Amino acid sequence: MLSLFSFGLDRNAIPALNGPMTGPASSPSLVSEHPPASLMMVGQRKTARFPGSPRASTLMLLASLTTGTCAARAATAIAQPPFVLSECLALLDDDPSDAEDYVSSHMTAGSERAVGHCRAIADVMDGDALAGAEQLDHLAHEAARHEAGADDDSTEERANVAADAARAWFAAAMPGKASDAAGYGLTLTPESVALRLLKDRALLQMDQPQTVIRDLTPLASNPLLAAETHRLKAMAEIQTGALALAKIDIEQSLALEPDDTTALLERGIIRQRLNDPAGARADWEKVVSLEPDSHEADLARQDLTVLASDPDALPPSDVTLHASAASPAPDTH
């Protein structure tokens, strides 16, 4: 296929390709002075004639091509929209692999921390919780670069990353690491209720319910994340055998979020242990009705089966739920 940049060869010059060079003045030119008319584009000016060897003309043409390619790349880069962390995270629920497509189609210069944050959570949600947790932990501890145009971390941003690191450690079934990550986040933002709840959830998994109760009691009147605070406190109270107090806290949690399936599953456990099988059955059936395909629904079905065969037996979710302490996945919103 002929290029737009083709040249006509002078037939008289062809033997010179295999013959000795006798000097620049006497050697016929490889580039004819009059290219064939078939290579001329309509309305195009005559092809410019380049003096000397074809090497000079080739270099000029290559330079033209290279300049055009660079200009096209620059135009493409300018046309890319900026990277936005919230947009990247919003893709992860459907398909974690979409994160890489988003990164490649957006301008990431100066947003390296945000890109690393999104990629790490994508790893967690794609099944590699350990790798994602390690990346998030490193990012939370990474010092600001203070470079022009870089997304240098703020204290709040690093605390948010530490919170996601704790969630990732939960997904990796490592509550001790989760406690450390949440604890580090609290050194950055000591008043963060979310980080306190993450740390207390880790402590509950590490069999320290009394510590959790002491820590959460002052938060009971705080409206921020109140439903989760009362639910976690109820879990700790069940572990210590304080069922009456657990019932009060779980009722307060459900008053704020009546369709929370974890809290309903929890209340069913409390009601069954307080000799209220009808109430327990109602809670577990509601869990199945609200979210039939969820993990909580699977546990509720097991509880209902055991309740039907042996009303006095402990529900299976009593062990399973408290072993996991309802560990959250990294926040993608």
Coordinates of C-alpha atoms in Angstrom, one line a residue:
M1 CA 0.0 0.0 0.0
L2 CA 1.5 3.4 -1.0
S3 CA 2.0 5.9 1.7
L4 CA 1.1 9.5 1.3
F5 CA 4.7 10.2 1.7
S6 CA 5.9 7.9 -1.2
F7 CA 8.5 9.0 -3.6
G8 CA 9.1 8.1 -7.3
L9 CA 12.4 6.4 -8.0
D10 CA 14.5 7.5 -11.0
R11 CA 15.0 4.3 -13.1
N12 CA 18.4 5.6 -14.2
A13 CA 19.5 5.7 -10.6
I14 CA 18.7 2.0 -9.8
P15 CA 22.1 0.6 -11.0
A16 CA 23.8 2.9 -8.7
L17 CA 22.4 0.9 -5.7
N18 CA 24.8 -2.0 -6.5
G19 CA 27.6 0.0 -8.0
P20 CA 30.4 2.0 -6.3
M21 CA 29.8 5.5 -5.1
T22 CA 31.8 7.9 -7.3
G23 CA 31.0 11.1 -5.5
P24 CA 28.0 13.2 -4.6
A25 CA 28.1 15.3 -7.7
S26 CA 28.0 12.5 -10.3
S27 CA 25.8 10.1 -8.5
P28 CA 22.2 10.0 -9.8
S29 CA 19.6 11.0 -7.2
L30 CA 17.4 8.2 -5.8
V31 CA 14.5 10.7 -5.5
S32 CA 13.2 11.8 -8.9
E33 CA 12.6 15.4 -9.5
H34 CA 9.1 14.7 -10.8
P35 CA 7.1 12.1 -8.8
P36 CA 4.4 10.2 -10.7
A37 CA 1.2 12.1 -11.1
S38 CA -0.7 9.2 -9.5
L39 CA 0.9 10.0 -6.1
M40 CA -0.2 13.6 -6.2
M41 CA -3.3 14.4 -4.2
V42 CA -6.1 16.5 -5.7
G43 CA -5.4 20.1 -5.1
Q44 CA -2.0 19.3 -3.6
R45 CA 1.0 21.3 -4.5
K46 CA 3.9 19.6 -6.3
T47 CA 6.1 17.5 -4.0
A48 CA 8.9 19.6 -2.6
R49 CA 12.3 18.6 -3.9
F50 CA 15.0 17.9 -1.3
P51 CA 18.6 18.5 -2.3
G52 CA 21.2 15.8 -1.6
S53 CA 20.7 12.2 -0.5
P54 CA 17.3 10.6 0.4
R55 CA 18.4 10.4 4.0
A56 CA 17.8 14.1 4.5
S57 CA 14.2 13.9 3.2
T58 CA 13.5 10.7 5.2
L59 CA 14.6 12.4 8.4
M60 CA 12.4 15.4 7.7
L61 CA 9.4 13.2 7.1
L62 CA 10.0 11.1 10.2
A63 CA 10.3 14.3 12.2
S64 CA 6.9 15.4 10.8
L65 CA 5.3 12.1 11.7
T66 CA 6.8 12.1 15.2
T67 CA 5.6 15.6 15.9
G68 CA 2.1 14.7 14.8
T69 CA 2.0 11.6 17.0
C70 CA 3.2 13.6 20.1
A71 CA 0.6 16.3 19.4
A72 CA -2.1 13.6 19.2
R73 CA -1.0 12.1 22.5
A74 CA -1.0 15.5 24.2
A75 CA -4.5 16.2 22.9
T76 CA -5.7 12.9 24.2
A77 CA -4.2 13.5 27.6
I78 CA -5.8 17.0 27.8
A79 CA -9.2 15.5 26.9
Q80 CA -9.2 13.0 29.8
P81 CA -11.3 14.0 32.8
P82 CA -9.7 14.2 36.3
F83 CA -9.6 11.2 38.6
V84 CA -12.3 11.4 41.4
L85 CA -12.0 8.9 44.3
S86 CA -15.7 8.8 45.0
E87 CA -16.4 7.9 41.3
C88 CA -13.9 5.2 41.3
L89 CA -15.2 3.7 44.6
A90 CA -18.8 3.8 43.3
L91 CA -17.8 1.3 40.6
L92 CA -16.6 -1.4 43.0
D93 CA -19.9 -2.8 44.1
D94 CA -20.7 -4.0 40.6
D95 CA -17.2 -5.1 39.4
P96 CA -14.0 -4.4 41.3
S97 CA -12.0 -4.8 38.0
D98 CA -13.7 -1.6 36.7
A99 CA -11.4 0.4 38.9
E100 CA -8.5 -0.2 36.5
D101 CA -10.6 0.9 33.5
Y102 CA -11.5 4.0 35.4
V103 CA -7.9 4.8 36.3
S104 CA -6.6 4.3 32.7
S105 CA -9.3 6.6 31.3
H106 CA -8.7 9.5 33.7
M107 CA -6.0 12.0 34.5
T108 CA -4.2 10.7 37.6
A109 CA -1.2 13.1 37.9
G110 CA -1.4 14.6 41.4
S111 CA -3.9 12.0 42.5
E112 CA -1.6 9.1 43.3
R113 CA -2.9 8.7 46.9
A114 CA -6.5 8.5 45.7
V115 CA -5.6 6.0 43.0
G116 CA -3.8 3.8 45.5
H117 CA -6.8 4.0 47.9
C118 CA -9.3 2.9 45.2
R119 CA -7.0 0.1 43.9
A120 CA -6.5 -1.3 47.4
I121 CA -10.2 -1.5 48.1
A122 CA -10.7 -3.1 44.7
D123 CA -8.2 -5.8 45.8
V124 CA -10.2 -6.4 49.0
M125 CA -13.5 -6.7 47.2
D126 CA -11.9 -8.9 44.6
G127 CA -10.9 -11.4 47.3
D128 CA -7.3 -10.3 48.1
A129 CA -8.1 -8.8 51.5
L130 CA -4.5 -9.2 52.8
A131 CA -2.9 -7.3 50.0
G132 CA -5.5 -4.6 50.1
A133 CA -5.2 -4.2 53.9
E134 CA -1.4 -3.9 53.7
Q135 CA -1.6 -1.2 50.9
L136 CA -4.2 0.8 52.9
D137 CA -2.1 0.6 56.1
H138 CA 1.0 1.8 54.2
L139 CA -1.0 4.6 52.7
A140 CA -2.4 5.7 56.0
H141 CA 1.1 5.9 57.5
E142 CA 2.7 7.5 54.5
A143 CA 4.0 11.0 55.1
A144 CA 2.9 14.0 53.0
R145 CA 5.2 14.7 50.1
H146 CA 4.4 18.4 50.0
E147 CA 5.0 18.5 46.2
A148 CA 3.3 21.0 43.9
G149 CA 0.3 19.5 42.3
A150 CA 0.3 16.3 44.5
D151 CA -2.8 15.2 46.5
D152 CA -0.9 15.6 49.8
D153 CA -2.7 14.0 52.7
S154 CA -4.7 15.8 55.3
T155 CA -5.1 14.4 58.8
E156 CA -8.7 13.6 58.1
E157 CA -7.8 11.9 54.8
R158 CA -5.2 9.6 56.4
A159 CA -7.7 8.8 59.2
N160 CA -10.3 7.7 56.6
V161 CA -7.7 5.5 54.9
A162 CA -6.9 4.0 58.3
A163 CA -10.6 3.2 58.8
D164 CA -10.6 1.4 55.5
A165 CA -7.5 -0.4 56.5
A166 CA -9.2 -1.6 59.6
R167 CA -12.2 -2.8 57.5
A168 CA -9.8 -4.6 55.2
W169 CA -8.1 -6.4 58.1
F170 CA -11.5 -7.6 59.3
A171 CA -12.1 -9.0 55.8
A172 CA -8.7 -10.8 56.2
A173 CA -9.9 -12.2 59.5
M174 CA -7.2 -10.4 61.5
P175 CA -8.9 -8.4 64.3
G176 CA -5.6 -7.6 66.0
K177 CA -4.4 -5.7 62.9
A178 CA -7.8 -4.1 62.6
S179 CA -7.5 -2.8 66.1
D180 CA -4.1 -1.4 65.4
A181 CA -5.3 0.4 62.2
A182 CA -8.3 1.9 64.0
G183 CA -6.1 2.9 66.9
Y184 CA -3.7 4.6 64.6
G185 CA -6.6 6.5 63.0
L186 CA -7.7 7.6 66.4
T187 CA -4.3 9.3 67.0
L188 CA -5.0 11.4 63.9
T189 CA -8.7 12.1 64.7
P190 CA -9.4 11.3 68.4
E191 CA -13.0 12.3 68.2
S192 CA -14.0 9.9 65.4
V193 CA -16.9 7.8 66.4
A194 CA -16.5 5.5 63.3
L195 CA -12.9 4.7 64.3
R196 CA -13.9 4.0 67.9
L197 CA -16.6 1.6 66.7
L198 CA -14.1 -0.2 64.5
K199 CA -11.6 -0.5 67.3
D200 CA -14.4 -1.8 69.7
R201 CA -15.6 -4.3 67.1
A202 CA -12.0 -5.6 66.9
L203 CA -11.8 -5.8 70.7
L204 CA -15.1 -7.7 70.8
Q205 CA -13.7 -10.3 68.4
M206 CA -10.7 -10.5 70.7
D207 CA -12.9 -11.5 73.6
Q208 CA -12.7 -8.1 75.5
P209 CA -16.5 -7.3 75.9
Q210 CA -16.0 -5.4 79.2
T211 CA -13.6 -3.0 77.5
V212 CA -16.0 -2.5 74.7
I213 CA -18.9 -1.8 77.1
R214 CA -16.8 0.8 79.0
D215 CA -15.8 2.5 75.8
L216 CA -19.3 2.6 74.3
T217 CA -21.3 3.6 77.3
P218 CA -20.3 7.4 77.0
L219 CA -21.3 7.2 73.3
A220 CA -24.8 6.0 74.1
S221 CA -26.2 9.6 74.0
N222 CA -24.3 10.6 70.9
P223 CA -26.6 10.7 67.8
L224 CA -23.8 10.0 65.4
L225 CA -23.9 6.3 64.4
A226 CA -26.2 5.7 67.3
A227 CA -27.8 2.6 65.9
E228 CA -24.5 0.9 65.3
T229 CA -23.2 2.0 68.7
H230 CA -26.2 0.4 70.5
R231 CA -26.1 -2.7 68.4
L232 CA -22.4 -3.3 69.1
K233 CA -22.9 -2.6 72.8
A234 CA -25.7 -5.2 72.9
M235 CA -23.4 -7.7 71.4
A236 CA -20.9 -7.1 74.1
E237 CA -23.6 -7.3 76.8
I238 CA -24.7 -10.7 75.5
Q239 CA -21.2 -12.0 75.8
T240 CA -21.1 -10.9 79.5
G241 CA -24.6 -12.4 80.1
A242 CA -26.2 -9.0 80.7
L243 CA -29.3 -9.9 78.6
A244 CA -31.6 -7.4 80.1
L245 CA -29.2 -4.5 79.2
A246 CA -28.6 -6.1 75.8
K247 CA -32.4 -6.0 75.1
I248 CA -32.5 -2.3 75.9
D249 CA -29.7 -1.5 73.6
I250 CA -30.9 -3.6 70.7
E251 CA -34.4 -2.0 71.0
Q252 CA -32.8 1.4 70.8
S253 CA -30.8 0.4 67.7
L254 CA -33.9 -1.0 66.0
A255 CA -35.9 2.1 66.9
L256 CA -33.4 4.1 64.7
E257 CA -33.1 1.4 61.9
P258 CA -36.1 -0.9 62.1
D259 CA -35.0 -3.0 59.0
D260 CA -31.4 -3.6 60.0
T261 CA -31.2 -7.4 59.5
T262 CA -28.1 -7.7 61.8
A263 CA -29.9 -6.0 64.6
L264 CA -33.0 -8.2 64.0
L265 CA -31.0 -11.3 64.1
E266 CA -29.4 -10.1 67.3
R267 CA -32.8 -9.3 68.9
G268 CA -34.0 -12.8 67.9
I269 CA -31.1 -14.3 69.8
I270 CA -31.8 -12.2 72.9
R271 CA -35.5 -13.0 72.8
Q272 CA -34.8 -16.8 72.5
R273 CA -32.4 -16.7 75.4
L274 CA -35.1 -14.7 77.4
N275 CA -37.6 -17.5 76.8
D276 CA -39.5 -15.6 74.1
P277 CA -39.5 -18.1 71.2
A278 CA -42.4 -16.5 69.4
G279 CA -40.6 -13.1 69.4
A280 CA -37.4 -14.8 68.2
R281 CA -39.2 -16.5 65.4
A282 CA -40.8 -13.2 64.3
D283 CA -37.4 -11.5 64.1
W284 CA -35.7 -14.3 62.2
E285 CA -38.6 -14.6 59.7
K286 CA -38.4 -10.9 59.1
V287 CA -34.7 -11.1 58.4
V288 CA -35.4 -13.8 55.7
S289 CA -38.2 -11.6 54.3
L290 CA -36.1 -8.5 54.1
E291 CA -32.9 -9.9 52.6
P292 CA -33.5 -13.5 51.5
D293 CA -30.1 -13.9 49.8
S294 CA -28.0 -12.4 52.6
H295 CA -25.6 -14.0 55.1
E296 CA -27.9 -12.9 57.9
A297 CA -30.8 -14.7 56.2
D298 CA -28.8 -17.9 56.1
L299 CA -28.1 -17.7 59.8
A300 CA -31.8 -16.9 60.5
R301 CA -32.9 -20.0 58.6
Q302 CA -30.5 -22.1 60.7
D303 CA -31.9 -20.5 63.9
L304 CA -35.5 -21.2 62.8
T305 CA -34.6 -24.8 62.1
V306 CA -33.1 -25.3 65.5
L307 CA -35.9 -23.4 67.2
A308 CA -38.5 -25.8 65.6
S309 CA -36.6 -28.9 66.7
D310 CA -35.3 -27.8 70.1
P311 CA -36.6 -24.5 71.5
D312 CA -34.2 -24.6 74.4
A313 CA -31.1 -24.9 72.3
L314 CA -28.9 -21.9 71.6
P315 CA -29.4 -20.6 68.1
P316 CA -26.4 -21.2 65.8
S317 CA -26.1 -17.5 64.9
D318 CA -25.3 -16.8 68.6
V319 CA -21.9 -18.2 68.0
T320 CA -21.4 -17.2 64.4
L321 CA -22.6 -13.6 64.7
H322 CA -20.4 -12.8 67.7
A323 CA -17.4 -14.5 66.2
S324 CA -17.6 -12.1 63.3
A325 CA -19.0 -9.2 65.2
A326 CA -20.6 -8.1 62.0
S327 CA -17.3 -7.2 60.4
P328 CA -17.8 -4.5 57.8
A329 CA -16.4 -4.5 54.3
P330 CA -14.4 -1.4 53.2
D331 CA -16.7 1.6 52.7
T332 CA -17.2 2.3 48.9
H333 CA -19.4 5.3 49.3

